[in-house]
């Protein structure tokens, strides 16, 4: 191809990209197009990638900052903004605003794009991290509101829970029953988030909880005492839900507070 033919293809691509027209872009891909650095291969796969991206980020806008066009190669620096308002690759909408600068190289063969390679920050990792943080926040909010349905919506059906190294639950139903029992014992329960971090699909919540002990809990009859809990919850997320939860807390301190009879704090 001549440089002018490559440039013409490039201009068509930019116009379709600005119009969010995945169908028009797919017609420019070779049947055996490759998205280098990913498992995506073929026109249909890249069309789906483009279409789902445009749907998940409807306000997406891209600027082309620098372009270098050869006979069979296009290299460019780009900047785009977009807001994550729809599901994308299993990640539920986070409302996260992307502001990304990167560069791309596209190889051309017979008036079609044969290979696409993009160099930019890991936006999928950033979105997944934000989604996981929001999941933990929703669980805490649901627990504090006593909203069983919202709580259940955060947990996988086959969820596993460990407390201080001992497995206590092997299902969502079991964890819901535990949560409801705790709320009966501490009807004014409130969990305060002290810190929340996430690395990949592992989130760590450091928390402080307070509540008035008004019913049997852990075999201890209602004391009427105000009790303060301190602990850390480590959460593993799978497919957007909490699959495993490890809770470590000062159980001995909690027991002492429930057992006291002298009114001391």
GROMACS .gro file of C-alpha atoms in nm:
model
  265
    1UNK     CA    1   0.000   0.000   0.000
    2UNK     CA    2   0.106   0.357  -0.058
    3UNK     CA    3   0.133   0.605   0.225
    4UNK     CA    4  -0.175   0.783   0.088
    5UNK     CA    5  -0.379   0.460   0.090
    6UNK     CA    6  -0.270   0.393   0.447
    7UNK     CA    7  -0.359   0.750   0.543
    8UNK     CA    8  -0.706   0.713   0.388
    9UNK     CA    9  -0.769   0.396   0.591
   10UNK     CA   10  -0.647   0.574   0.902
   11UNK     CA   11  -0.881   0.869   0.852
   12UNK     CA   12  -1.176   0.630   0.811
   13UNK     CA   13  -1.075   0.457   1.135
   14UNK     CA   14  -1.058   0.784   1.329
   15UNK     CA   15  -1.400   0.893   1.206
   16UNK     CA   16  -1.556   0.559   1.303
   17UNK     CA   17  -1.385   0.567   1.642
   18UNK     CA   18  -1.520   0.914   1.716
   19UNK     CA   19  -1.868   0.792   1.610
   20UNK     CA   20  -1.838   0.480   1.833
   21UNK     CA   21  -1.913   0.273   1.522
   22UNK     CA   22  -1.781  -0.076   1.599
   23UNK     CA   23  -1.940  -0.215   1.283
   24UNK     CA   24  -1.752   0.027   1.058
   25UNK     CA   25  -1.425  -0.039   1.240
   26UNK     CA   26  -1.466  -0.416   1.215
   27UNK     CA   27  -1.484  -0.386   0.835
   28UNK     CA   28  -1.132  -0.239   0.846
   29UNK     CA   29  -0.988  -0.535   1.037
   30UNK     CA   30  -0.835  -0.829   0.852
   31UNK     CA   31  -1.010  -1.160   0.916
   32UNK     CA   32  -0.699  -1.280   1.100
   33UNK     CA   33  -0.627  -0.955   1.285
   34UNK     CA   34  -0.430  -0.989   1.610
   35UNK     CA   35  -0.451  -0.772   1.920
   36UNK     CA   36  -0.091  -0.814   2.035
   37UNK     CA   37  -0.038  -0.881   2.404
   38UNK     CA   38  -0.390  -1.022   2.449
   39UNK     CA   39  -0.559  -1.351   2.358
   40UNK     CA   40  -0.791  -1.166   2.118
   41UNK     CA   41  -0.769  -1.291   1.761
   42UNK     CA   42  -0.987  -1.237   1.457
   43UNK     CA   43  -1.228  -0.974   1.333
   44UNK     CA   44  -1.525  -1.092   1.540
   45UNK     CA   45  -1.330  -1.081   1.868
   46UNK     CA   46  -1.203  -0.728   1.809
   47UNK     CA   47  -1.546  -0.612   1.699
   48UNK     CA   48  -1.691  -0.739   2.027
   49UNK     CA   49  -1.412  -0.565   2.219
   50UNK     CA   50  -1.485  -0.233   2.051
   51UNK     CA   51  -1.864  -0.264   2.081
   52UNK     CA   52  -1.857  -0.353   2.451
   53UNK     CA   53  -1.610  -0.074   2.523
   54UNK     CA   54  -1.828   0.189   2.353
   55UNK     CA   55  -2.133   0.058   2.542
   56UNK     CA   56  -1.957   0.060   2.879
   57UNK     CA   57  -1.802   0.405   2.824
   58UNK     CA   58  -2.065   0.602   2.628
   59UNK     CA   59  -1.891   0.937   2.682
   60UNK     CA   60  -1.558   0.808   2.546
   61UNK     CA   61  -1.367   1.070   2.349
   62UNK     CA   62  -1.017   1.028   2.204
   63UNK     CA   63  -0.767   1.285   2.081
   64UNK     CA   64  -0.489   1.190   1.842
   65UNK     CA   65  -0.187   1.386   1.955
   66UNK     CA   66   0.087   1.262   1.722
   67UNK     CA   67   0.070   1.044   1.411
   68UNK     CA   68   0.339   0.875   1.204
   69UNK     CA   69   0.216   0.701   0.889
   70UNK     CA   70   0.418   0.467   0.667
   71UNK     CA   71   0.332   0.233   0.383
   72UNK     CA   72   0.213  -0.046   0.611
   73UNK     CA   73   0.236   0.093   0.965
   74UNK     CA   74   0.059   0.363   1.167
   75UNK     CA   75   0.198   0.479   1.498
   76UNK     CA   76   0.023   0.738   1.710
   77UNK     CA   77   0.005   0.893   2.056
   78UNK     CA   78  -0.345   0.933   2.192
   79UNK     CA   79  -0.532   1.069   2.491
   80UNK     CA   80  -0.884   0.973   2.589
   81UNK     CA   81  -1.137   1.027   2.864
   82UNK     CA   82  -1.428   0.799   2.948
   83UNK     CA   83  -1.661   0.716   3.237
   84UNK     CA   84  -1.732   0.356   3.330
   85UNK     CA   85  -2.112   0.340   3.335
   86UNK     CA   86  -2.178  -0.009   3.192
   87UNK     CA   87  -2.051  -0.366   3.254
   88UNK     CA   88  -1.724  -0.449   3.081
   89UNK     CA   89  -1.546  -0.784   3.081
   90UNK     CA   90  -1.734  -0.891   3.393
   91UNK     CA   91  -1.663  -0.567   3.580
   92UNK     CA   92  -1.981  -0.396   3.694
   93UNK     CA   93  -2.010  -0.017   3.644
   94UNK     CA   94  -1.793   0.176   3.888
   95UNK     CA   95  -1.852   0.533   3.772
   96UNK     CA   96  -1.473   0.563   3.751
   97UNK     CA   97  -1.347   0.837   3.521
   98UNK     CA   98  -1.059   0.735   3.296
   99UNK     CA   99  -0.802   0.987   3.178
  100UNK     CA  100  -0.550   0.792   2.974
  101UNK     CA  101  -0.254   0.878   2.755
  102UNK     CA  102  -0.088   0.604   2.554
  103UNK     CA  103   0.048   0.507   2.217
  104UNK     CA  104  -0.052   0.248   1.959
  105UNK     CA  105   0.095   0.077   1.656
  106UNK     CA  106  -0.125  -0.066   1.382
  107UNK     CA  107   0.008  -0.273   1.095
  108UNK     CA  108  -0.173  -0.269   0.761
  109UNK     CA  109  -0.214  -0.531   0.490
  110UNK     CA  110  -0.426  -0.495   0.176
  111UNK     CA  111  -0.631  -0.203   0.311
  112UNK     CA  112  -0.704  -0.374   0.643
  113UNK     CA  113  -0.553  -0.363   0.990
  114UNK     CA  114  -0.356  -0.680   1.045
  115UNK     CA  115  -0.215  -0.615   1.391
  116UNK     CA  116  -0.304  -0.377   1.673
  117UNK     CA  117  -0.077  -0.306   1.970
  118UNK     CA  118  -0.154  -0.060   2.249
  119UNK     CA  119   0.081   0.072   2.516
  120UNK     CA  120  -0.105   0.240   2.805
  121UNK     CA  121  -0.178   0.205   3.178
  122UNK     CA  122  -0.363  -0.106   3.290
  123UNK     CA  123  -0.717   0.033   3.283
  124UNK     CA  124  -0.881  -0.305   3.339
  125UNK     CA  125  -0.677  -0.360   3.654
  126UNK     CA  126  -0.768  -0.013   3.780
  127UNK     CA  127  -1.138  -0.074   3.713
  128UNK     CA  128  -1.132  -0.413   3.882
  129UNK     CA  129  -0.959  -0.265   4.186
  130UNK     CA  130  -1.220   0.010   4.211
  131UNK     CA  131  -1.504  -0.240   4.167
  132UNK     CA  132  -1.362  -0.456   4.448
  133UNK     CA  133  -1.329  -0.157   4.681
  134UNK     CA  134  -1.688  -0.056   4.607
  135UNK     CA  135  -1.805  -0.412   4.675
  136UNK     CA  136  -1.653  -0.405   5.025
  137UNK     CA  137  -1.804  -0.062   5.092
  138UNK     CA  138  -2.148  -0.188   4.984
  139UNK     CA  139  -2.122  -0.482   5.220
  140UNK     CA  140  -2.032  -0.258   5.515
  141UNK     CA  141  -2.313  -0.015   5.430
  142UNK     CA  142  -2.564  -0.304   5.402
  143UNK     CA  143  -2.452  -0.449   5.735
  144UNK     CA  144  -2.482  -0.113   5.909
  145UNK     CA  145  -2.830  -0.063   5.760
  146UNK     CA  146  -2.940  -0.417   5.846
  147UNK     CA  147  -3.023  -0.467   5.476
  148UNK     CA  148  -3.009  -0.845   5.433
  149UNK     CA  149  -3.082  -0.840   5.058
  150UNK     CA  150  -2.807  -0.587   4.985
  151UNK     CA  151  -2.568  -0.785   5.205
  152UNK     CA  152  -2.650  -1.109   5.023
  153UNK     CA  153  -2.594  -0.942   4.686
  154UNK     CA  154  -2.226  -0.895   4.776
  155UNK     CA  155  -2.150  -1.259   4.860
  156UNK     CA  156  -2.100  -1.562   4.636
  157UNK     CA  157  -2.336  -1.857   4.686
  158UNK     CA  158  -2.041  -2.081   4.780
  159UNK     CA  159  -1.871  -1.822   5.001
  160UNK     CA  160  -1.628  -1.947   5.264
  161UNK     CA  161  -1.560  -1.760   5.588
  162UNK     CA  162  -1.286  -1.802   5.847
  163UNK     CA  163  -1.279  -1.630   6.188
  164UNK     CA  164  -0.944  -1.624   6.370
  165UNK     CA  165  -0.821  -1.916   6.160
  166UNK     CA  166  -1.129  -2.137   6.205
  167UNK     CA  167  -1.368  -2.192   5.914
  168UNK     CA  168  -1.717  -2.090   6.023
  169UNK     CA  169  -1.921  -2.081   5.701
  170UNK     CA  170  -1.925  -2.256   5.364
  171UNK     CA  171  -2.219  -2.081   5.195
  172UNK     CA  172  -2.393  -1.749   5.150
  173UNK     CA  173  -2.691  -1.876   5.349
  174UNK     CA  174  -2.470  -1.965   5.642
  175UNK     CA  175  -2.305  -1.623   5.644
  176UNK     CA  176  -2.643  -1.448   5.621
  177UNK     CA  177  -2.766  -1.645   5.921
  178UNK     CA  178  -2.452  -1.547   6.112
  179UNK     CA  179  -2.495  -1.183   6.019
  180UNK     CA  180  -2.861  -1.184   6.125
  181UNK     CA  181  -2.772  -1.350   6.455
  182UNK     CA  182  -2.512  -1.083   6.523
  183UNK     CA  183  -2.762  -0.807   6.446
  184UNK     CA  184  -3.012  -0.959   6.687
  185UNK     CA  185  -2.744  -0.963   6.956
  186UNK     CA  186  -2.626  -0.610   6.872
  187UNK     CA  187  -2.927  -0.432   6.714
  188UNK     CA  188  -2.745  -0.096   6.712
  189UNK     CA  189  -2.437  -0.247   6.548
  190UNK     CA  190  -2.215  -0.014   6.347
  191UNK     CA  191  -1.892  -0.101   6.166
  192UNK     CA  192  -1.651   0.186   6.105
  193UNK     CA  193  -1.397   0.155   5.824
  194UNK     CA  194  -1.052   0.253   5.946
  195UNK     CA  195  -0.867   0.166   5.626
  196UNK     CA  196  -0.942  -0.019   5.302
  197UNK     CA  197  -0.687  -0.132   5.046
  198UNK     CA  198  -0.697  -0.360   4.744
  199UNK     CA  199  -0.435  -0.545   4.542
  200UNK     CA  200  -0.581  -0.730   4.245
  201UNK     CA  201  -0.875  -0.935   4.372
  202UNK     CA  202  -0.772  -0.921   4.739
  203UNK     CA  203  -0.914  -0.639   4.954
  204UNK     CA  204  -0.817  -0.575   5.316
  205UNK     CA  205  -1.050  -0.386   5.551
  206UNK     CA  206  -0.937  -0.269   5.895
  207UNK     CA  207  -1.240  -0.185   6.106
  208UNK     CA  208  -1.386  -0.100   6.444
  209UNK     CA  209  -1.736  -0.212   6.541
  210UNK     CA  210  -1.963  -0.104   6.824
  211UNK     CA  211  -2.294  -0.231   6.956
  212UNK     CA  212  -2.501  -0.296   7.267
  213UNK     CA  213  -2.514  -0.661   7.372
  214UNK     CA  214  -2.890  -0.728   7.403
  215UNK     CA  215  -2.919  -1.098   7.315
  216UNK     CA  216  -2.716  -1.418   7.337
  217UNK     CA  217  -2.397  -1.410   7.128
  218UNK     CA  218  -2.122  -1.672   7.119
  219UNK     CA  219  -2.289  -1.847   7.411
  220UNK     CA  220  -2.287  -1.540   7.636
  221UNK     CA  221  -2.631  -1.416   7.752
  222UNK     CA  222  -2.730  -1.053   7.698
  223UNK     CA  223  -2.531  -0.827   7.928
  224UNK     CA  224  -2.663  -0.489   7.819
  225UNK     CA  225  -2.302  -0.377   7.788
  226UNK     CA  226  -2.169  -0.152   7.517
  227UNK     CA  227  -1.909  -0.356   7.331
  228UNK     CA  228  -1.630  -0.244   7.099
  229UNK     CA  229  -1.478  -0.480   6.842
  230UNK     CA  230  -1.147  -0.438   6.657
  231UNK     CA  231  -1.047  -0.645   6.357
  232UNK     CA  232  -0.935  -0.693   6.001
  233UNK     CA  233  -1.124  -0.862   5.718
  234UNK     CA  234  -0.941  -0.994   5.412
  235UNK     CA  235  -1.167  -1.054   5.114
  236UNK     CA  236  -1.102  -1.251   4.796
  237UNK     CA  237  -1.329  -1.148   4.507
  238UNK     CA  238  -1.431  -1.380   4.223
  239UNK     CA  239  -1.660  -1.270   3.939
  240UNK     CA  240  -1.759  -0.956   4.124
  241UNK     CA  241  -1.864  -1.129   4.449
  242UNK     CA  242  -1.695  -1.214   4.778
  243UNK     CA  243  -1.579  -1.574   4.753
  244UNK     CA  244  -1.360  -1.602   5.064
  245UNK     CA  245  -1.346  -1.388   5.377
  246UNK     CA  246  -1.087  -1.415   5.652
  247UNK     CA  247  -1.176  -1.225   5.972
  248UNK     CA  248  -0.922  -1.166   6.246
  249UNK     CA  249  -1.040  -0.987   6.559
  250UNK     CA  250  -0.975  -0.947   6.931
  251UNK     CA  251  -1.225  -1.204   7.052
  252UNK     CA  252  -1.079  -1.219   7.403
  253UNK     CA  253  -1.133  -0.845   7.447
  254UNK     CA  254  -1.492  -0.875   7.324
  255UNK     CA  255  -1.566  -1.157   7.569
  256UNK     CA  256  -1.429  -0.955   7.860
  257UNK     CA  257  -1.649  -0.660   7.768
  258UNK     CA  258  -1.964  -0.873   7.746
  259UNK     CA  259  -1.888  -1.044   8.078
  260UNK     CA  260  -1.819  -0.733   8.287
  261UNK     CA  261  -2.074  -0.642   8.555
  262UNK     CA  262  -1.924  -0.336   8.719
  263UNK     CA  263  -2.028  -0.085   8.451
  264UNK     CA  264  -1.669  -0.007   8.360
  265UNK     CA  265  -1.600   0.092   7.997
   0.00000   0.00000   0.00000
